[in-house]
Coordinates of C-alpha atoms and ligand atoms in Angstrom, one line a residue:
M1 CA 91.3 94.4 -42.1
C2 CA 91.9 96.4 -44.9
G3 CA 95.2 98.2 -45.9
I4 CA 94.9 101.9 -47.0
V5 CA 97.5 104.4 -48.4
G6 CA 98.1 107.7 -49.9
V7 CA 100.6 110.0 -51.1
T8 CA 100.2 113.4 -52.4
G9 CA 102.9 115.5 -54.1
A10 CA 104.6 112.4 -56.1
V11 CA 104.8 112.0 -59.9
G12 CA 103.1 108.7 -61.1
A13 CA 101.1 108.8 -57.8
A14 CA 99.1 105.7 -58.8
G15 CA 102.5 103.6 -59.2
V16 CA 103.5 104.7 -55.8
V17 CA 100.4 103.7 -54.3
Y18 CA 100.1 100.2 -55.8
K19 CA 103.4 99.2 -55.1
R20 CA 102.8 100.4 -51.2
L21 CA 99.6 98.7 -51.8
K22 CA 101.4 95.3 -52.6
L23 CA 103.0 95.6 -49.0
L24 CA 99.7 95.7 -47.3
E25 CA 98.0 92.9 -48.8
Y26 CA 98.3 90.8 -45.5
R27 CA 95.8 93.2 -44.2
G28 CA 93.2 91.6 -46.4
Y29 CA 92.6 90.5 -50.1
D30 CA 89.2 90.3 -51.0
S31 CA 89.4 93.8 -53.7
A32 CA 92.1 96.2 -54.6
G33 CA 91.4 99.7 -55.5
I34 CA 92.8 103.0 -56.4
A35 CA 91.9 106.4 -57.0
S36 CA 94.1 109.5 -58.2
M37 CA 92.9 113.0 -58.6
L38 CA 94.4 115.6 -61.1
D39 CA 92.7 119.1 -61.5
G40 CA 89.6 118.1 -59.3
R41 CA 89.2 115.3 -61.3
F42 CA 88.8 111.6 -60.0
Y43 CA 90.6 108.6 -62.0
I44 CA 89.8 105.2 -60.5
C45 CA 90.0 101.3 -60.6
K46 CA 89.2 98.9 -58.2
R47 CA 88.5 95.1 -58.5
R48 CA 87.3 91.7 -57.2
G49 CA 90.7 90.2 -56.2
R50 CA 94.6 90.6 -55.3
V51 CA 96.2 93.8 -55.8
Y52 CA 97.8 92.4 -59.4
S53 CA 94.6 92.5 -60.4
I54 CA 94.7 96.4 -60.7
G55 CA 98.2 96.6 -61.9
G56 CA 97.0 97.0 -65.7
D57 CA 94.9 100.2 -65.2
I58 CA 97.4 102.4 -63.6
K59 CA 98.7 103.7 -66.3
R60 CA 95.3 105.8 -66.9
L61 CA 95.3 107.1 -63.1
H62 CA 96.5 110.3 -63.5
G63 CA 97.5 113.0 -61.0
D64 CA 100.2 113.7 -58.4
T65 CA 97.8 112.6 -55.5
A66 CA 96.3 109.1 -55.0
I67 CA 94.8 106.8 -52.5
G68 CA 94.5 103.1 -52.4
H69 CA 92.7 100.1 -50.9
T70 CA 92.9 96.5 -50.4
R71 CA 90.0 95.0 -48.8
W72 CA 88.9 92.6 -46.2
A73 CA 85.7 92.0 -46.5
T74 CA 82.8 92.8 -43.7
H75 CA 80.1 94.7 -44.7
G76 CA 79.3 93.6 -48.5
A77 CA 80.8 90.7 -50.2
P78 CA 83.7 90.5 -52.4
S79 CA 82.9 92.4 -55.5
D80 CA 83.9 95.4 -58.0
A81 CA 81.0 97.6 -56.8
N82 CA 82.2 96.7 -52.9
A83 CA 85.8 97.5 -53.5
H84 CA 87.3 100.9 -52.6
P85 CA 87.8 103.8 -53.0
H86 CA 84.5 105.1 -53.1
I87 CA 83.5 108.3 -54.3
A88 CA 80.7 110.8 -53.8
G89 CA 80.4 114.4 -55.5
R90 CA 83.4 115.9 -54.6
F91 CA 84.8 113.1 -52.8
A92 CA 86.8 110.0 -52.6
L93 CA 88.0 107.5 -49.5
V94 CA 89.1 104.7 -48.2
H95 CA 88.4 103.2 -45.1
N96 CA 89.9 100.6 -42.9
G97 CA 87.2 99.7 -40.2
I98 CA 83.6 99.0 -39.3
I99 CA 81.0 101.9 -39.1
E100 CA 78.4 100.2 -36.8
N101 CA 75.8 103.1 -37.0
Y102 CA 76.1 103.3 -40.8
A103 CA 72.6 102.0 -41.2
A104 CA 71.2 104.8 -38.9
L105 CA 73.3 107.5 -40.7
K106 CA 71.8 106.1 -43.9
E107 CA 68.4 106.1 -42.9
K108 CA 68.2 109.6 -41.4
Y109 CA 70.5 111.4 -44.3
F110 CA 69.7 109.2 -47.0
S111 CA 66.5 108.3 -47.3
G112 CA 65.4 107.0 -50.3
V113 CA 68.8 107.2 -52.3
E114 CA 70.1 104.1 -53.9
F115 CA 73.7 103.5 -52.8
A116 CA 76.3 101.7 -55.0
S117 CA 77.4 99.4 -52.9
Q118 CA 76.3 97.3 -49.7
T119 CA 79.5 98.8 -47.6
D120 CA 79.4 101.1 -44.5
S121 CA 81.9 102.8 -46.0
E122 CA 79.9 104.6 -48.8
V123 CA 77.8 106.4 -46.2
V124 CA 80.8 108.0 -44.8
V125 CA 81.9 109.6 -48.6
R126 CA 78.1 110.4 -49.0
L127 CA 78.0 112.6 -45.4
L128 CA 81.4 114.2 -46.7
D129 CA 79.9 115.5 -49.9
L130 CA 76.4 116.3 -48.1
F131 CA 78.2 118.5 -45.6
Y132 CA 80.5 120.1 -47.6
E133 CA 80.4 123.8 -47.9
G134 CA 83.6 124.4 -49.4
D135 CA 85.8 123.7 -46.7
A136 CA 87.0 120.1 -46.6
L137 CA 88.3 119.8 -43.2
A138 CA 85.0 121.1 -41.9
A139 CA 83.0 118.7 -43.7
V140 CA 85.5 115.6 -42.5
A141 CA 85.1 117.1 -38.9
K142 CA 81.5 117.0 -38.7
T143 CA 81.5 113.6 -40.6
V144 CA 83.3 112.0 -38.3
S145 CA 81.9 113.6 -35.4
L146 CA 78.8 111.6 -36.5
L147 CA 80.3 107.9 -36.6
V148 CA 80.5 105.3 -34.3
G149 CA 82.4 102.3 -34.7
S150 CA 86.2 102.3 -35.7
Y151 CA 87.7 104.1 -38.9
A152 CA 91.0 104.8 -40.6
L153 CA 90.1 107.1 -43.5
V154 CA 91.8 108.8 -46.2
I155 CA 90.0 111.1 -48.2
M156 CA 90.4 113.3 -51.4
C157 CA 88.3 116.2 -51.8
A158 CA 88.6 117.5 -55.4
D159 CA 89.2 121.3 -54.3
F160 CA 92.1 120.3 -51.8
D161 CA 95.1 119.7 -53.8
G162 CA 96.2 116.9 -51.0
L163 CA 95.0 114.7 -48.9
I164 CA 93.0 114.6 -45.7
V165 CA 93.6 111.7 -42.6
T166 CA 91.7 110.7 -39.5
K167 CA 91.2 107.6 -37.6
K168 CA 89.7 106.1 -34.5
A169 CA 90.7 102.9 -33.0
N170 CA 92.3 101.9 -36.4
P171 CA 96.1 102.4 -37.5
A172 CA 97.2 105.2 -39.6
I173 CA 100.5 106.9 -39.9
I174 CA 102.0 109.6 -41.5
G175 CA 105.1 109.6 -43.7
Y176 CA 107.4 112.3 -44.9
G177 CA 109.9 112.4 -48.0
D178 CA 111.2 113.9 -50.7
G179 CA 108.7 116.7 -51.4
A180 CA 105.9 114.4 -51.4
S181 CA 103.4 113.2 -47.9
Y182 CA 102.3 109.6 -47.4
C183 CA 100.0 107.8 -45.3
A184 CA 99.4 104.0 -44.8
S185 CA 98.2 101.7 -42.3
D186 CA 101.3 100.8 -41.0
A187 CA 104.9 101.6 -41.0
P188 CA 106.5 98.9 -42.9
A189 CA 104.1 99.8 -45.6
L190 CA 106.2 102.9 -45.9
A191 CA 109.6 101.4 -45.5
G192 CA 112.4 102.6 -47.7
L193 CA 110.2 105.6 -49.0
C194 CA 109.5 107.5 -45.5
S195 CA 112.6 107.5 -43.0
E196 CA 110.4 109.2 -40.6
I197 CA 106.6 108.9 -39.8
T198 CA 104.2 110.3 -37.3
V199 CA 101.4 107.5 -35.8
L200 CA 98.1 109.5 -35.6
G201 CA 96.1 109.5 -32.5
D202 CA 92.7 108.7 -32.2
G203 CA 90.4 111.6 -33.3
D204 CA 93.5 113.4 -34.9
I205 CA 92.7 115.0 -38.5
A206 CA 95.9 115.1 -40.6
A207 CA 96.0 117.6 -43.8
L208 CA 98.5 116.6 -46.1
T209 CA 99.7 118.1 -49.2
A210 CA 103.1 118.0 -50.9
G211 CA 105.6 118.0 -48.7
R212 CA 103.8 119.9 -45.7
V213 CA 101.4 118.3 -42.9
E214 CA 99.2 119.9 -40.6
F215 CA 97.4 118.5 -37.9
Y216 CA 94.2 119.0 -36.2
D217 CA 92.0 117.8 -33.1
G218 CA 88.5 117.5 -33.9
N219 CA 87.7 120.8 -33.4
L220 CA 89.8 121.9 -36.0
H221 CA 92.3 123.6 -33.8
V222 CA 96.2 122.9 -34.6
I223 CA 97.9 120.4 -32.5
C224 CA 101.4 118.9 -32.8
R225 CA 102.3 115.1 -33.4
E226 CA 105.7 114.3 -33.1
K227 CA 108.0 112.7 -35.8
I228 CA 109.3 109.4 -35.2
A229 CA 111.9 107.2 -36.7
N230 CA 110.6 105.1 -38.9
P231 CA 111.2 101.2 -37.5
A232 CA 110.6 99.2 -40.6
V233 CA 113.3 98.3 -42.9
S234 CA 112.5 97.1 -46.5
T235 CA 115.1 94.8 -46.2
E236 CA 112.8 92.4 -44.1
L237 CA 110.1 92.5 -46.6
D238 CA 112.3 90.7 -49.2
L239 CA 111.4 87.0 -49.5
H240 CA 115.3 86.2 -49.4
G241 CA 114.8 83.2 -51.6
C242 CA 112.1 81.5 -50.2
P243 CA 109.2 80.9 -52.3
H244 CA 106.5 82.0 -49.0
Y245 CA 106.9 84.6 -46.3
M246 CA 105.8 81.6 -43.9
L247 CA 108.8 79.8 -45.1
K248 CA 111.0 82.9 -44.6
E249 CA 109.3 83.4 -41.2
I250 CA 109.5 79.6 -39.5
R251 CA 113.5 80.2 -40.9
E252 CA 113.7 83.4 -38.7
V253 CA 112.2 81.3 -35.5
P254 CA 115.9 81.4 -33.8
S255 CA 116.5 84.9 -34.7
S256 CA 113.5 85.8 -33.3
I257 CA 113.8 84.1 -29.9
I258 CA 117.3 85.6 -29.9
R259 CA 116.1 89.2 -30.6
T260 CA 113.3 88.8 -28.2
C261 CA 115.5 87.6 -25.5
D262 CA 118.0 90.4 -26.1
A263 CA 115.3 93.2 -26.0
Y264 CA 113.9 91.9 -23.0
T265 CA 117.4 92.4 -21.0
C266 CA 117.0 95.7 -22.2
A267 CA 113.7 96.5 -21.6
S268 CA 113.0 94.8 -18.0
D269 CA 114.4 97.6 -15.9
G270 CA 110.9 99.4 -15.1
L271 CA 109.2 95.7 -15.0
S272 CA 109.7 94.9 -11.3
D273 CA 107.8 98.1 -10.1
Y274 CA 104.3 96.6 -12.5
L275 CA 105.0 93.4 -10.9
N276 CA 105.5 94.3 -7.5
G277 CA 102.7 92.7 -5.6
V278 CA 100.8 90.8 -8.3
E279 CA 99.0 88.0 -6.8
R280 CA 96.8 86.8 -9.8
I281 CA 97.4 87.0 -13.6
I282 CA 95.3 86.9 -16.1
I283 CA 96.5 86.4 -20.0
V284 CA 94.4 87.6 -22.9
G285 CA 94.8 87.2 -26.6
C286 CA 93.4 85.9 -29.5
G287 CA 94.5 82.5 -32.0
T288 CA 97.8 82.2 -31.7
A289 CA 98.5 84.9 -28.9
Y290 CA 96.1 82.9 -27.1
N291 CA 98.2 79.6 -27.6
S292 CA 101.1 81.2 -26.5
G293 CA 99.5 82.4 -23.6
L294 CA 98.7 78.8 -22.7
V295 CA 102.6 78.3 -22.7
G296 CA 103.1 81.4 -20.4
K297 CA 100.4 80.2 -17.8
R298 CA 103.0 77.4 -17.2
Y299 CA 106.0 79.3 -16.7
F300 CA 104.0 81.7 -14.2
E301 CA 102.7 79.0 -12.1
A302 CA 105.8 76.9 -12.2
F303 CA 108.5 79.6 -11.7
A304 CA 106.6 82.0 -9.8
G305 CA 103.7 80.4 -8.3
I306 CA 101.2 82.9 -9.1
P307 CA 98.0 81.7 -10.0
T308 CA 97.5 82.3 -14.0
E309 CA 94.6 82.3 -15.9
V310 CA 94.3 82.3 -19.8
E311 CA 91.3 83.8 -21.7
T312 CA 90.6 84.3 -25.1
A313 CA 90.3 88.4 -25.1
G314 CA 87.0 88.3 -27.1
E315 CA 85.4 86.3 -24.1
F316 CA 86.8 87.8 -21.5
R317 CA 85.4 91.4 -22.7
Y318 CA 81.6 90.2 -22.3
K319 CA 82.4 88.6 -18.7
Q320 CA 82.7 91.5 -16.1
P321 CA 86.0 90.4 -15.3
I322 CA 87.1 90.5 -11.3
I323 CA 90.4 92.6 -11.6
N324 CA 91.9 94.6 -8.4
G325 CA 95.3 96.3 -7.8
R326 CA 96.9 93.0 -6.9
T327 CA 96.0 91.3 -10.8
A328 CA 98.3 91.6 -13.6
V329 CA 96.8 91.2 -17.0
I330 CA 99.2 90.4 -19.9
A331 CA 97.7 91.4 -23.0
I332 CA 99.4 89.6 -26.1
S333 CA 99.2 90.5 -29.7
Q334 CA 101.8 90.4 -32.6
S335 CA 100.2 93.4 -34.1
G336 CA 99.5 95.0 -30.8
E337 CA 95.9 96.0 -33.2
T338 CA 93.7 93.1 -32.6
A339 CA 90.5 94.6 -31.5
D340 CA 89.3 92.4 -28.8
T341 CA 92.4 92.4 -27.0
V342 CA 92.7 96.2 -27.1
E343 CA 89.5 96.7 -25.9
A344 CA 90.3 94.0 -23.0
A345 CA 92.8 95.8 -22.2
K346 CA 90.9 99.2 -21.8
L347 CA 88.5 97.3 -19.6
V348 CA 91.3 96.3 -17.2
K349 CA 92.5 99.5 -17.2
G350 CA 88.9 101.1 -16.6
L351 CA 88.5 98.7 -13.7
G352 CA 91.9 99.9 -11.6
G353 CA 94.2 96.7 -13.2
K354 CA 97.8 97.0 -14.5
V355 CA 98.1 95.9 -18.4
I356 CA 101.6 94.7 -19.5
A357 CA 101.6 94.3 -23.1
V358 CA 103.2 91.6 -25.1
T359 CA 103.7 92.7 -28.5
N360 CA 105.6 92.5 -31.6
S361 CA 104.4 96.2 -32.5
P362 CA 106.2 98.9 -30.4
Y363 CA 103.9 101.9 -31.8
S364 CA 100.6 100.2 -31.6
E365 CA 97.4 101.0 -30.0
L366 CA 98.0 98.1 -27.2
T367 CA 101.3 99.6 -26.4
R368 CA 99.4 103.1 -25.8
I369 CA 97.0 101.5 -23.6
A370 CA 99.5 99.5 -21.4
D371 CA 101.2 100.1 -18.2
A372 CA 104.4 98.3 -19.7
V373 CA 105.5 96.5 -22.8
V374 CA 107.5 93.3 -22.9
P375 CA 108.9 93.5 -26.5
V376 CA 108.7 91.0 -29.0
E377 CA 111.2 91.4 -31.6
A378 CA 110.2 89.2 -34.3
G379 CA 110.4 91.5 -36.8
Q380 CA 107.9 92.3 -39.5
E381 CA 105.9 89.4 -39.8
I382 CA 103.7 89.1 -43.4
C383 CA 102.4 85.9 -43.6
V384 CA 98.9 85.8 -42.4
A385 CA 99.9 82.3 -40.2
A386 CA 101.9 83.6 -37.1
T387 CA 105.0 81.8 -36.7
K388 CA 108.0 83.2 -35.7
S389 CA 105.9 85.9 -33.6
Y390 CA 104.5 82.8 -31.5
T391 CA 107.9 81.7 -30.5
G392 CA 108.8 85.5 -29.9
Q393 CA 106.2 85.8 -27.7
I394 CA 107.1 82.6 -25.7
T395 CA 110.6 83.7 -25.0
A396 CA 109.0 87.2 -23.8
L397 CA 106.7 85.4 -21.4
Y398 CA 109.2 82.9 -20.1
M399 CA 111.7 86.0 -19.4
L400 CA 109.0 87.7 -17.8
S401 CA 108.3 84.6 -15.5
L402 CA 111.8 84.5 -14.4
T403 CA 111.3 88.3 -13.4
L404 CA 108.6 87.5 -11.5
A405 CA 109.9 84.4 -9.8
G406 CA 113.1 86.3 -8.8
M407 CA 115.1 84.1 -11.0
D408 CA 118.2 84.3 -12.8
T409 CA 117.4 85.9 -16.3
Q410 CA 121.0 85.6 -17.4
T411 CA 120.8 81.7 -16.7
G412 CA 117.2 82.0 -18.8
A413 CA 118.6 83.7 -21.9
K414 CA 121.5 81.1 -21.8
K415 CA 119.0 78.9 -22.4
L416 CA 117.2 80.3 -24.9
Y417 CA 120.2 81.0 -26.9
E418 CA 120.9 77.1 -26.7
T419 CA 117.1 76.5 -28.0
A420 CA 117.4 78.9 -30.5
E421 CA 120.4 76.9 -31.6
L422 CA 118.5 73.4 -32.0
A423 CA 115.4 75.3 -34.0
K424 CA 117.9 76.2 -36.8
G425 CA 118.8 72.4 -36.9
I426 CA 114.9 71.5 -37.3
I427 CA 114.3 74.0 -39.8
E428 CA 116.8 72.5 -42.0
R429 CA 115.4 69.1 -41.8
T430 CA 113.4 67.6 -45.2
D431 CA 111.8 64.7 -43.1
I432 CA 108.9 66.5 -41.9
G433 CA 107.4 66.9 -45.3
A434 CA 106.3 63.0 -45.5
F435 CA 103.9 63.6 -42.8
A436 CA 102.9 66.3 -44.6
D437 CA 101.3 63.8 -47.3
T438 CA 99.1 62.1 -44.5
C439 CA 97.5 65.1 -43.4
A440 CA 96.9 66.3 -46.9
R441 CA 94.9 63.2 -47.7
S442 CA 93.0 63.1 -44.3
D443 CA 89.5 63.9 -43.4
G444 CA 90.8 65.4 -39.8
V445 CA 94.0 66.0 -38.3
Y446 CA 94.2 65.7 -34.4
F447 CA 97.1 67.3 -32.4
L448 CA 97.4 65.8 -28.7
G449 CA 100.1 66.3 -26.0
R450 CA 100.0 66.8 -22.2
D451 CA 100.7 69.5 -20.1
L452 CA 103.3 71.8 -22.7
D453 CA 103.0 69.7 -25.3
Y454 CA 99.0 70.2 -25.1
A455 CA 99.6 73.7 -25.2
V456 CA 101.7 73.2 -28.7
A457 CA 98.8 71.2 -29.8
T458 CA 96.5 73.8 -30.2
E459 CA 98.8 75.9 -32.1
G460 CA 100.0 73.0 -34.5
S461 CA 96.2 72.6 -35.2
L462 CA 95.1 76.2 -35.6
K463 CA 98.0 76.5 -38.1
L464 CA 97.0 73.7 -39.8
K465 CA 93.5 74.4 -40.3
E466 CA 94.1 77.9 -41.1
I467 CA 96.6 77.5 -44.2
S468 CA 95.6 74.0 -45.6
Y469 CA 91.8 74.0 -45.0
V470 CA 92.0 70.5 -43.3
P471 CA 89.2 70.2 -40.3
S472 CA 91.7 69.7 -37.3
E473 CA 91.7 70.0 -33.4
G474 CA 94.0 70.6 -30.6
Y475 CA 93.4 68.6 -27.3
P476 CA 94.7 67.2 -24.3
A477 CA 96.0 63.6 -25.0
G478 CA 93.9 62.4 -21.9
E479 CA 90.9 63.8 -23.3
L480 CA 90.9 61.4 -26.3
K481 CA 88.9 58.7 -24.8
H482 CA 86.2 61.3 -23.4
G483 CA 85.3 61.5 -26.8
T484 CA 87.3 62.4 -29.9
L485 CA 88.0 59.0 -30.1
A486 CA 85.0 58.5 -31.7
L487 CA 86.6 60.3 -34.8
I488 CA 89.4 58.4 -35.3
D489 CA 89.5 55.7 -38.4
I490 CA 91.7 55.1 -41.3
R491 CA 90.8 58.1 -42.7
T492 CA 92.2 60.6 -39.8
A493 CA 95.6 61.7 -38.9
S494 CA 96.9 62.2 -35.3
V495 CA 100.2 64.2 -34.3
V496 CA 101.2 63.3 -30.5
I497 CA 103.5 65.5 -29.2
I498 CA 105.9 63.8 -26.2
T499 CA 108.5 66.0 -24.8
D500 CA 108.4 65.5 -20.7
P501 CA 109.7 62.1 -20.0
A502 CA 107.6 61.8 -16.9
L503 CA 104.1 62.1 -19.0
A504 CA 105.5 60.2 -21.9
P505 CA 104.0 56.9 -20.8
K506 CA 100.5 58.3 -20.6
S507 CA 100.5 60.1 -23.8
E508 CA 101.8 57.0 -25.6
N509 CA 98.6 55.3 -24.2
A510 CA 97.0 57.7 -26.7
V511 CA 99.3 56.7 -29.5
E512 CA 98.5 53.2 -28.8
Q513 CA 94.7 53.8 -28.9
I514 CA 95.1 55.7 -32.0
L515 CA 96.6 52.5 -33.8
S516 CA 94.4 50.5 -32.6
R517 CA 91.5 52.0 -34.2
R518 CA 93.7 52.2 -37.6
G519 CA 94.6 56.1 -37.6
K520 CA 97.5 57.2 -38.9
V521 CA 100.2 58.9 -35.8
L522 CA 103.1 61.0 -36.1
V523 CA 105.0 61.0 -32.6
V524 CA 106.9 64.2 -32.4
T525 CA 109.2 63.6 -29.4
N526 CA 112.6 63.8 -27.9
V527 CA 112.0 61.5 -25.3
K528 CA 114.6 58.6 -25.9
D529 CA 112.3 55.7 -24.2
T530 CA 109.4 57.1 -26.5
L531 CA 111.1 56.7 -29.2
Q532 CA 112.3 53.3 -28.9
R533 CA 108.8 52.0 -27.8
T534 CA 106.7 53.9 -31.1
E535 CA 109.5 53.0 -33.6
G536 CA 107.8 50.5 -36.2
K537 CA 104.6 51.5 -35.0
A538 CA 104.1 54.8 -35.8
D539 CA 105.9 57.8 -37.7
V540 CA 108.3 59.6 -35.4
L541 CA 110.1 62.6 -35.7
E542 CA 112.9 62.8 -33.1
I543 CA 113.7 66.2 -31.7
P544 CA 116.6 67.6 -30.0
V545 CA 116.3 67.3 -26.2
C546 CA 116.2 70.6 -24.5
D547 CA 115.3 72.3 -21.3
K548 CA 111.8 70.9 -20.4
Y549 CA 110.3 74.4 -20.4
L550 CA 111.7 75.4 -23.9
S551 CA 110.5 72.2 -25.6
P552 CA 107.6 74.2 -27.2
L553 CA 110.0 76.6 -29.1
L554 CA 111.0 73.1 -31.0
S555 CA 108.1 71.4 -31.2
A556 CA 106.6 74.6 -32.5
V557 CA 108.6 74.9 -35.5
V558 CA 107.8 70.9 -36.5
V559 CA 104.0 71.5 -36.5
Q560 CA 104.7 75.0 -38.3
L561 CA 106.7 73.1 -40.7
L562 CA 104.1 70.3 -41.3
A563 CA 101.1 72.9 -41.8
Y564 CA 103.3 74.5 -44.4
K565 CA 104.2 71.5 -46.3
T566 CA 100.3 70.2 -45.9
A567 CA 99.2 73.3 -47.3
L568 CA 101.4 73.1 -50.5
L569 CA 100.4 69.9 -51.4
L570 CA 97.0 70.9 -51.3
G571 CA 97.7 74.1 -53.5
R572 CA 97.0 76.4 -50.9
D573 CA 98.6 80.1 -50.8
P574 CA 100.1 79.5 -47.0
D575 CA 100.3 83.3 -47.0
K576 CA 97.5 84.7 -47.9
P577 CA 94.8 81.7 -46.6
R578 CA 91.0 82.1 -47.7
N579 CA 88.6 84.6 -45.7
L580 CA 91.5 85.3 -43.3
A581 CA 93.3 88.8 -42.7
K582 CA 96.6 89.4 -40.6
S583 CA 94.9 91.9 -38.2
V584 CA 91.5 92.1 -37.3
T585 CA 90.9 95.4 -36.2
V586 CA 87.1 94.5 -35.9
E587 CA 85.2 92.7 -33.4
Ligands
M6R615 O1 98.1 90.5 -33.8 P1 97.3 89.4 -33.2 O2 98.8 88.4 -32.4 O3 96.7 90.1 -31.9 O4 96.7 88.5 -33.8 C1 95.8 87.3 -33.1 C2 95.2 86.4 -33.7 O5 94.4 86.9 -35.1 C3 96.5 85.8 -35.0 O6 96.8 85.0 -34.1 C4 95.6 84.4 -35.7 O7 95.4 83.6 -34.9 C5 96.7 84.0 -36.5 N1 96.7 84.4 -37.7 C6 97.2 82.6 -36.4 O8 98.2 82.4 -37.2

């Protein structure tokens, strides 16, 4: 959803911004740009493509103040002209977000004026210049008071020796270090550079000069904002010898399970108060987070006996949900920034409900809104495709469900540790690649399962389509004969997950139905009888026997690796799939 970064008071500011911008590329990679400032003059380079495409221009960007942007296009196609920064008169800016009333503002203030881009952002920089009467902060305050939508803005004014940062509904942090002041979309972008940061609140305006930062509210009254230790560490950004972040992060699945489990044990104390008297649970999330919610639903119902619904956050928002004091809404989000999920949480609060956030981002918008937070300790996830955060979310939901059920969390933690150990073994296996070749050659890949295996099937399908661009669908095995079977032929592949002995014969029926239509099948199973019955007929991948409820933590690793290997065979970049970005901060 666009990454923004800025620095003032640093020699070679453009070079600093360039390096940090690369760490934000997961937020979007349609275009990149940097502008610097020296003695009131702007220097700029911007281009369609990834951050490296502007690397050669850095040397001509003079000055010790610079701003940078990596874009996920919303308004206006990916192009040089639509790349940020945008400049108008004495102002230059980068923007993350969407200005919903940009057309109305353009019409009102710039009728007949030809804009240089098709972006919504350009109207903001033009307004700044229009309202400027010698006080840059006043121009910023007036401009943002007119904006409807979401924004994190980093602004340079030719007459102000520093940067101005402001935000609403999109993230921005300020960093402190070595006589220079920094800002960025998130903490990892400043890892290793700033040991202390401030997380800006909505409506805050920060004025950054070399080594000094002042905070104001929308009326330009001075306010205080606390410094916190930067939670991001630079070593997390290393690839540790892996060719892609996706593989590195799949390898971190076991530690994600263990760390999330440990964090839960430390953080669970206050949770009982929020859970007391809960009679109904609604889980909301998007994409992978929604899929982990499908697993969580089973836990809440099986262990605690609490009726649980799972909704995509974008749908939930517009459904006039029925919430009361005995409804707990669990909002799941890796980033804690996803607009639909954050807005769903706000809606619940407005209706008097309780929100429990399950998130990998302790300082995110979602944690600010939530009544309670269940931490996911997956560590920074850079690949756009979620992997270790998915297993971290399942871990957190499992522990939470045990608390709700009044069950022994220590026994649960022990089972999780054992399962994490088993996951390590799967990650090292080399035979998962064999079926990837079949997937890469297929017109469509279908993921099937029953109960918890169905939940993982939905995630397997999302992972595969997201990074390989092979059409895919995940559905309950029992549904095959109600329509999808019509799609099965020799050019399709199906992945059937079977981990519950009680349901195995039913899912094996689906295997037979696919084979008899000449479809290719991979059976992922830890059920001995299924192994015997399907071996020789279909491709079979045996996974270790584990606690029935924790099998998603193992089958997830298989489908993640399958997607990764398929993407590589097709020459895709698994870390940066086309058209996508990691944090979706717009509707
Ligand atoms: O940060 P969030 O967990 O809220 O993100 C939600 C989805 O955008 C995300 O899970 C997306 O589906 C993943 N890229 C899938 O791999």
